[in-house]
mmCIF file of C-alpha atoms in Angstrom:
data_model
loop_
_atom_site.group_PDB
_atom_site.id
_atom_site.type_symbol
_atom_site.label_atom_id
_atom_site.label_comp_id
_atom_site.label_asym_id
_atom_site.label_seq_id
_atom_site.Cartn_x
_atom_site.Cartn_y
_atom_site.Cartn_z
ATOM 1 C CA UNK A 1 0.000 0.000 0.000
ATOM 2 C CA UNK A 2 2.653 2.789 0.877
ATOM 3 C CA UNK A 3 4.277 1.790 -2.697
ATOM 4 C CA UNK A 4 0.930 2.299 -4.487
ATOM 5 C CA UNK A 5 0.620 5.914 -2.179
ATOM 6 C CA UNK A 6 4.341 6.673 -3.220
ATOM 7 C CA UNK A 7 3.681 6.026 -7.302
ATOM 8 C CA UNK A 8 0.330 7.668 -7.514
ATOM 9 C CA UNK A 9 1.940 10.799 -5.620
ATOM 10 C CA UNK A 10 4.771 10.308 -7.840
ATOM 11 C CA UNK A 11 2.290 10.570 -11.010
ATOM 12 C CA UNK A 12 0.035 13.273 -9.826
ATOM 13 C CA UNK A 13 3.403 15.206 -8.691
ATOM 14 C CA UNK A 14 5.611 14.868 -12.178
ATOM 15 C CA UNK A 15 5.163 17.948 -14.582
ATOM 16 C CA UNK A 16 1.896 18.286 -15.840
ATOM 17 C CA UNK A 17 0.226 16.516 -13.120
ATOM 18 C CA UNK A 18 -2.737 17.076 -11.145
ATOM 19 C CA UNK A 19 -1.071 18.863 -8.436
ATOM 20 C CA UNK A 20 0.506 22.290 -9.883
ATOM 21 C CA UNK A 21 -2.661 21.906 -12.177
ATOM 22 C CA UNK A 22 -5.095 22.428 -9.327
ATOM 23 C CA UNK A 23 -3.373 25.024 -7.674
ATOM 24 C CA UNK A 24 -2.965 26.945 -10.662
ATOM 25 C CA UNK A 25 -6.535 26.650 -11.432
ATOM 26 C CA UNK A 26 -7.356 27.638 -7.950
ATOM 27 C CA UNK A 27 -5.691 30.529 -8.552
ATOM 28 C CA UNK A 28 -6.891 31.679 -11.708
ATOM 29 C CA UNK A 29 -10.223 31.247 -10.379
ATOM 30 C CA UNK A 30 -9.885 33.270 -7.297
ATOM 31 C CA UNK A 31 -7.553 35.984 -9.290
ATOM 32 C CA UNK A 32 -10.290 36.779 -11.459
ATOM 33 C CA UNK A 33 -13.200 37.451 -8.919
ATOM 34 C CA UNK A 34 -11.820 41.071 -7.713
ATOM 35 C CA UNK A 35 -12.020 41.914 -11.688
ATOM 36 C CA UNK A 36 -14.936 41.298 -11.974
ATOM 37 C CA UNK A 37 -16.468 42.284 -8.761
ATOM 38 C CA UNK A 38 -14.406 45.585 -8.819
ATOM 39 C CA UNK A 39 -12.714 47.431 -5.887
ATOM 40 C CA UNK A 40 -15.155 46.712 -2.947
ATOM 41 C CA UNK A 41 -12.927 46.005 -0.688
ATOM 42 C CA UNK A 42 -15.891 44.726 1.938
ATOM 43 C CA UNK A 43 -17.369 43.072 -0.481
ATOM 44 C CA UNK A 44 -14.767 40.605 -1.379
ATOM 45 C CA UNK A 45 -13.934 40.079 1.812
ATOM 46 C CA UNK A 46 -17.714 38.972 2.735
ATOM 47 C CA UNK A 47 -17.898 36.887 -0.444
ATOM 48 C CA UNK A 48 -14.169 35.736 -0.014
ATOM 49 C CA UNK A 49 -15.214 32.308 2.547
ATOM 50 C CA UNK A 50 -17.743 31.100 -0.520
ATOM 51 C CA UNK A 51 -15.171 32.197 -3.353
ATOM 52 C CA UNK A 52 -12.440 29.877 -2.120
ATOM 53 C CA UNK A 53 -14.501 27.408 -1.323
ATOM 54 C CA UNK A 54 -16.203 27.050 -4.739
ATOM 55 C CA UNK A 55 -12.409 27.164 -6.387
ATOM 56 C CA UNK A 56 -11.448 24.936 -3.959
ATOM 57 C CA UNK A 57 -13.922 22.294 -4.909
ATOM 58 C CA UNK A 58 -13.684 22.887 -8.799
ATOM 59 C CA UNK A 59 -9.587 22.713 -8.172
ATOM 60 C CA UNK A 60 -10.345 19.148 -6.603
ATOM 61 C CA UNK A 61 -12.415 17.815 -9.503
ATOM 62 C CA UNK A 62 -8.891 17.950 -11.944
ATOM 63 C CA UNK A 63 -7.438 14.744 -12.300
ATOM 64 C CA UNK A 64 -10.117 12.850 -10.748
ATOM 65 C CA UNK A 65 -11.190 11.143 -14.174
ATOM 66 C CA UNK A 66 -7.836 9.993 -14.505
ATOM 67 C CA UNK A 67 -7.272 8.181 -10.961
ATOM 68 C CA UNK A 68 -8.048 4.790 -12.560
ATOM 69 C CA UNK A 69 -7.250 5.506 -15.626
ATOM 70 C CA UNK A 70 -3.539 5.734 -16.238
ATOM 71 C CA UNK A 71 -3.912 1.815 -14.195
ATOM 72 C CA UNK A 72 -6.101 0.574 -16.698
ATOM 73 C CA UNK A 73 -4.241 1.957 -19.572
ATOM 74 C CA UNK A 74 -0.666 0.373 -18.103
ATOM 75 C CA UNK A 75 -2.531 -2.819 -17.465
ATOM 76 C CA UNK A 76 -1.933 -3.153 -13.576
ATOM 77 C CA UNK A 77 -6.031 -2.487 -13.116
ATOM 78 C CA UNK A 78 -6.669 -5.766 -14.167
ATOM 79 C CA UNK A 79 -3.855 -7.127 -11.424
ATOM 80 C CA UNK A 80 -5.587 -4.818 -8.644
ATOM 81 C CA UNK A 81 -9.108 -6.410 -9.653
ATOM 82 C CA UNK A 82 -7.432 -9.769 -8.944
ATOM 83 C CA UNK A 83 -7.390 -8.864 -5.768
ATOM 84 C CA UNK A 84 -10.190 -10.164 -3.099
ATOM 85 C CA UNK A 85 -12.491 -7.561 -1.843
ATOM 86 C CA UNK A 86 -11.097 -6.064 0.930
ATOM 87 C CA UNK A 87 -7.593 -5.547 -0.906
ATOM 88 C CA UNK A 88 -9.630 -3.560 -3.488
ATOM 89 C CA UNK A 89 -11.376 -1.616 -1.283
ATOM 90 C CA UNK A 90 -8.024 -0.870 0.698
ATOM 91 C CA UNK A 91 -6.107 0.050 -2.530
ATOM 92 C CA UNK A 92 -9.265 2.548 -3.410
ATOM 93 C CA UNK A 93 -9.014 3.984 -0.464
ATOM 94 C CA UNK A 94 -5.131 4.569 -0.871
ATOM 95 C CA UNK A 95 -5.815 5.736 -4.391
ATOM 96 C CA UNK A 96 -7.972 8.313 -2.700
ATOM 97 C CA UNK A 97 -5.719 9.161 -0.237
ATOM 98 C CA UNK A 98 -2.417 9.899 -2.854
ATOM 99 C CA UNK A 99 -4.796 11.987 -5.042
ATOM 100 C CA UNK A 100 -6.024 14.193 -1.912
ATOM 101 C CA UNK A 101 -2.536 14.615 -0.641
ATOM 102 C CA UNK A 102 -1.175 15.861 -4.249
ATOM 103 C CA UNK A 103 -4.633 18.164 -4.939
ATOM 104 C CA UNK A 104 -6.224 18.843 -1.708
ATOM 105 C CA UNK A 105 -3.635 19.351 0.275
ATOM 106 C CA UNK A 106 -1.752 22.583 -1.858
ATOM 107 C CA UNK A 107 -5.355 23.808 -2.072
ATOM 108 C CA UNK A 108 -5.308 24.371 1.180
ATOM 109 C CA UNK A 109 -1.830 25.456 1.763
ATOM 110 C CA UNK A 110 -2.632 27.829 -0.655
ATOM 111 C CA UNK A 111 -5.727 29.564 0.670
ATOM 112 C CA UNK A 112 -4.053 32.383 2.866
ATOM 113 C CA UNK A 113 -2.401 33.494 -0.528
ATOM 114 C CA UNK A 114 -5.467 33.532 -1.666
ATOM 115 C CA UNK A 115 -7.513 35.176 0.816
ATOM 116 C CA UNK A 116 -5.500 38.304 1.003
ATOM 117 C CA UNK A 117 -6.693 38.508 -2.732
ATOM 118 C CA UNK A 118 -9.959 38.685 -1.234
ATOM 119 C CA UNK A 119 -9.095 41.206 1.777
ATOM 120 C CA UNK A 120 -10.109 38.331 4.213
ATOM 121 C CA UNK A 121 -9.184 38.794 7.598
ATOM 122 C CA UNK A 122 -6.768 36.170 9.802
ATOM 123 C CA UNK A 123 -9.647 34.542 11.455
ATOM 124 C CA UNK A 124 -11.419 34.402 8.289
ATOM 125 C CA UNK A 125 -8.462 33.102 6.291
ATOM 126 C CA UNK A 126 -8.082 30.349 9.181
ATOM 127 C CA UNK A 127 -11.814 29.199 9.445
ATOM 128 C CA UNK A 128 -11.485 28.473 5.260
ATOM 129 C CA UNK A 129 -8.658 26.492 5.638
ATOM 130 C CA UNK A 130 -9.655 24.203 8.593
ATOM 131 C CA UNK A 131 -13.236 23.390 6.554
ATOM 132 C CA UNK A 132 -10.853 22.810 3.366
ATOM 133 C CA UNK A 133 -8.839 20.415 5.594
ATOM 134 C CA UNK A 134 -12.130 18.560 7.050
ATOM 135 C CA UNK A 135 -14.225 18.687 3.812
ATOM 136 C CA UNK A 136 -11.310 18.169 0.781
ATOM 137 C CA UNK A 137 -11.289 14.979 1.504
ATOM 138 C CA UNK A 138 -14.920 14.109 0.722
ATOM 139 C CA UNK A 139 -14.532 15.329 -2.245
ATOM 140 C CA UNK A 140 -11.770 12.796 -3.216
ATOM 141 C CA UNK A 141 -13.625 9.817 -2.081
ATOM 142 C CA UNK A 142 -16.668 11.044 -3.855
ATOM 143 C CA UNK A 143 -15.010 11.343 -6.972
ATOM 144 C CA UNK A 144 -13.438 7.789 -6.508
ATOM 145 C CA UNK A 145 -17.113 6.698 -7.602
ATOM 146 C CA UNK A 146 -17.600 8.960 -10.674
ATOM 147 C CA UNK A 147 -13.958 7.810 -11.777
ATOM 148 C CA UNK A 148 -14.700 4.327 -11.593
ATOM 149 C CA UNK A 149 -18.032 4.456 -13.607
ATOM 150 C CA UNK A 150 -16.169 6.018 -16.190
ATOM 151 C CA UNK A 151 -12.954 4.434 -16.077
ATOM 152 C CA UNK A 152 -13.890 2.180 -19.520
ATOM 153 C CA UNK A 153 -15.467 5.052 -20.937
ATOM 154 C CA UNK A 154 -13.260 7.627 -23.511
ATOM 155 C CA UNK A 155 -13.122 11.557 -22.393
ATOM 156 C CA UNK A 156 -15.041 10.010 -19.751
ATOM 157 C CA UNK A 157 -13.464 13.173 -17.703
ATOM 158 C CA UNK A 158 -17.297 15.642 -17.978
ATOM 159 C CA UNK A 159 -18.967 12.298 -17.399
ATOM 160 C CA UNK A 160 -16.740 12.307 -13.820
ATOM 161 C CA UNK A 161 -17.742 16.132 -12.959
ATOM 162 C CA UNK A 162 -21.217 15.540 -13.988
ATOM 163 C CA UNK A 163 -21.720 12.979 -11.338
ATOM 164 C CA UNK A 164 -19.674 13.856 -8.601
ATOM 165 C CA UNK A 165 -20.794 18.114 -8.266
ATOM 166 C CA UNK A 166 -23.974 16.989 -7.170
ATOM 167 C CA UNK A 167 -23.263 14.652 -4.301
ATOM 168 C CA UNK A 168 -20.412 17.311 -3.321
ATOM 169 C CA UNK A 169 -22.926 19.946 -3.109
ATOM 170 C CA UNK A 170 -23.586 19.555 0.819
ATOM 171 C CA UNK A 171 -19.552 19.736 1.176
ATOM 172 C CA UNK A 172 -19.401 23.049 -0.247
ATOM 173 C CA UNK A 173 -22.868 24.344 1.884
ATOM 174 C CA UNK A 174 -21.710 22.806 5.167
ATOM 175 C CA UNK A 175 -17.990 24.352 4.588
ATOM 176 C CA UNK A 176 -19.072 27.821 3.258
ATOM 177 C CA UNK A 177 -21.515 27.843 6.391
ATOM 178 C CA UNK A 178 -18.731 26.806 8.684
ATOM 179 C CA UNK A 179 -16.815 29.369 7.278
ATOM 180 C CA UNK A 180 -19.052 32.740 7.653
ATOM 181 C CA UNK A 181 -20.194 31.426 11.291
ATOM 182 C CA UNK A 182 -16.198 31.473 12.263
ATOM 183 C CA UNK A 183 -16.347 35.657 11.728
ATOM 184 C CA UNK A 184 -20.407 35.970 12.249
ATOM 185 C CA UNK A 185 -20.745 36.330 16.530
ATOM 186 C CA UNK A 186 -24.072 35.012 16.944
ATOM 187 C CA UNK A 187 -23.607 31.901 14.588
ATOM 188 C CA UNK A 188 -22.149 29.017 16.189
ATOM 189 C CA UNK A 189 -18.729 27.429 14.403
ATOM 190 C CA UNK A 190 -18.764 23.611 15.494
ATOM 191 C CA UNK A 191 -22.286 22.503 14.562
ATOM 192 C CA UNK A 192 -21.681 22.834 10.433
ATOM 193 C CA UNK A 193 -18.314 22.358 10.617
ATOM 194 C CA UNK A 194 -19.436 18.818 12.740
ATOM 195 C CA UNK A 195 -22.012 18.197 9.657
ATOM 196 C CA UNK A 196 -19.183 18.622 7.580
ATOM 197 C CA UNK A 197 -16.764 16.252 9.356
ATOM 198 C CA UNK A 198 -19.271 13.814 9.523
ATOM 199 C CA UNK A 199 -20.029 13.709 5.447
ATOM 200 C CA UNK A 200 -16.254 13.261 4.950
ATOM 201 C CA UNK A 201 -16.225 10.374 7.355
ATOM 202 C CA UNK A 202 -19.615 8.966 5.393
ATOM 203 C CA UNK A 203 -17.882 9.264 2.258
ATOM 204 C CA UNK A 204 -14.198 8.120 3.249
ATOM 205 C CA UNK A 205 -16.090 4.710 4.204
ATOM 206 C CA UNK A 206 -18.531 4.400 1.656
ATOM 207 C CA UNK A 207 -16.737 6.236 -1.386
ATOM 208 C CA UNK A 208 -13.955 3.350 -1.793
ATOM 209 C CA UNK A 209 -16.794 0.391 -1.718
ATOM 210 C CA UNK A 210 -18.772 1.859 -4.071
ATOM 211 C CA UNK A 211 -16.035 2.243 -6.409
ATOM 212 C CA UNK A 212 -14.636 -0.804 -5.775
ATOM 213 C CA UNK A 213 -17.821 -2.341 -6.909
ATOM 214 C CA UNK A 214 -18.221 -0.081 -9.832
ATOM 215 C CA UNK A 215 -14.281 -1.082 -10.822
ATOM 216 C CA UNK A 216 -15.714 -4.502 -10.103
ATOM 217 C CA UNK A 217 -18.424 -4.017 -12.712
ATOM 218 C CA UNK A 218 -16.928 -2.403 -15.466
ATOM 219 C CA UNK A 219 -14.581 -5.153 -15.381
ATOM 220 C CA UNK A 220 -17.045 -7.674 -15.904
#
């Protein structure tokens, strides 16, 4: 298992992978906001919690579509199906792990950049990156699903977005709300940011099985 961890972070890490991708995208996303909003200095850093998270999550969805599919194009999918079910599900949820490590992980690394772009404050800045460290990781093991239905499908990489935005929907609500009640007094902090603990828990131990079995389908 720590070999498999090692080469996918190895993959996702090499030039042109998933890792610099997503950050860069992050970026460009968040860059682009204070263009567009103009000069409101108040108002970006109000909007600034749900801008980072919604770059955030659309950062996350890069190289998701292709988290089976450089195995099955190499040929060792077809070993790691040979496994029994357990191994599978284990080697999912490694898979899982490696790509939220080398996508998640800089994403949120990179949100204090990010929210002085957006005239956030400290405490601000601080509440988005502890949701991005608690709800990230959903995303990954949500997208583990959408990448296995469409691992034996070609530019199967829409088909992947398409299915995973709307299950990650309550990630993004239960972070951005997490988020605002952080800097909002009468709002309490640990009751959505709970919620959102508790989906990435749900989908860290349901995500892998269910792609498992949908690896285990498309096989047969």
């Amino acid at each position: 298992m720590m070999a498999l961890l090692k080469r996918d972070l190895a993959i996702a890490t090499r030039s042109g992978g998933a890792a610099m991708l997503g950050v860069l995208f992050f970026l460009a996303v968040v860059a682009v906001i204070p263009f567009g909003i103009g000069p409101d200095l108040n108002l970006l850093a109000r909007i600034g919690p749900a801008i980072l998270w919604i770059g955030a999550l659309l950062a996350s969805l890069l190289g998701l579509d292709r988290l089976f599919q450089a195995d099955r194009e190499d040929g060792s999918l077809d070993l790691l199906l040979m496994q029994d079910w357990l191994a599978l599900v284990a080697t999912v949820f490694v898979k899982c792990l490696a790509h939220w490590l080398a996508t998640g992980l800089p994403l949120v690394l990179a949100a204090p950049l990010l929210g002085l772009l957006m005239n956030m404050s400290a405490l601000s800045t601080g509440a988005v990156m502890l949701t991005l460290l608690a709800g990230t990781p959903a995303i990954s093991f949500i997208g583990a699903v959408g990448a296995a239905i469409a691992v034996a499908l070609p530019r199967g990489g829409l088909l992947v977005s398409i299915l995973i935005l709307p299950l990650a929907i309550p990630v993004l609500i239960f972070g951005v709300s997490a988020s605002y009640a952080a800097v909002t007094d009468p709002d309490p902090f640990w009751p959505p940011f709970m919620i959102l603990s508790a989906i990435a828990l749900f989908f860290a131990a349901l995500g892998p099985v269910a792609a498992a079995a949908a690896l285990k389908g498309a096989s047969d």
